[in-house]
């Protein structure tokens, strides 16, 4: 089977909210095999956010997001669906493991930190969008600043409108240097530019919000003591391209209205933010239990108001969580959804079960997605000049052996394929630099030679696979 490398996926110009549910499912199909029920539920939930924004304001406030609980064994696509959704959507997206809230102390990290992290993601997202808008203007300003370094301005300032032949010559020379700069003729030249001086010491303080801390700079607190305080700079020597990139970034940052960025990020977080709570089954514990179950139930009760809808205080203002969409996922091998406290269960009205993966699914996972493992390994080895082709029977053999090992040991779904593929191409990857220019065909016999001994030894496979 010849595996061609995929074309780059162009993001949707209007954002995933403007896609129909069918289109969202089709995009997810390019990366995740099967699990149609989960894809449909996610697609409808995303589309409903777009529909809510078309409603009158008073009615829109009453429409709550339909949170989704995805249930299924590990390695079947729960996290991959959410990860791909985060790349498709133009909305703030945060993936967080529910277990992180039980790792420190009695309850763990403050659950409100997930909302603060989501807002930080939104701010960074909006800032990047604004930076693109002012990039051309910032680039022009950066060129002018760099030209001032390459050709310092005349020492004598003249009134506006008064110009001599010398001034005209300098202006012509400046434009000539600009043309050389844009053509790359000055790329080998080194210049000295001013960069921010961040040498002032800093320390962390407890914010009073869970175990969160905040970096405090002494330069900000005592601006007169450290190299000129806020805005202090130092000179750094760098190449012309590096200087142009640095000055462009600095100019663009100065052109961005930070207050507008924060306002837009707050609005986007509240109206279209998505939080993916992974491993929620790990905090499931029956009410009235003792020991670790008590801590788990405590985490559930702390998460509950966030999912229900509350106001969370952040350093950039209050964030209401009423319309943030929550996706949760868990294998529920030991526990079950009914072990969650009833109040939290009710906040995830939509439940979808993901199917366990069989051999046919594993074959499709190896070949169909645009980021399939076979394509990845072929592309990696192609960088060494080694052309690799997997035959149909080789892919069937890998899938069959992965299914066998999953049945004999722990069923970790598609994640088994990562270890299997790495083992198949291990020797070839090691020798690739010395085999540049060769074409290698990997067939079923090649696969069995690489994996047969490990698959047959059940005890060894538990540790290696």
Short mmCIF file of N, CA, C and O in Angstrom, two decimals, residues 7 26 254 404:
data_model
loop_
_atom_site.label_atom_id
_atom_site.label_comp_id
_atom_site.label_asym_id
_atom_site.label_seq_id
_atom_site.Cartn_x
_atom_site.Cartn_y
_atom_site.Cartn_z
N UNK A 7 -2.30 16.67 2.43
CA UNK A 7 -2.19 18.10 2.23
C UNK A 7 -2.52 18.80 3.54
O UNK A 7 -3.24 18.30 4.38
N UNK A 26 -17.52 15.50 9.45
CA UNK A 26 -16.65 15.15 8.32
C UNK A 26 -15.21 15.57 8.57
O UNK A 26 -14.27 14.86 8.20
N UNK A 254 3.36 47.00 20.80
CA UNK A 254 3.03 48.37 21.20
C UNK A 254 1.76 48.87 20.52
O UNK A 254 1.05 49.73 21.06
N UNK A 404 -4.28 -8.84 19.37
CA UNK A 404 -3.93 -10.00 20.19
C UNK A 404 -3.31 -9.58 21.51
O UNK A 404 -3.68 -10.09 22.58
#
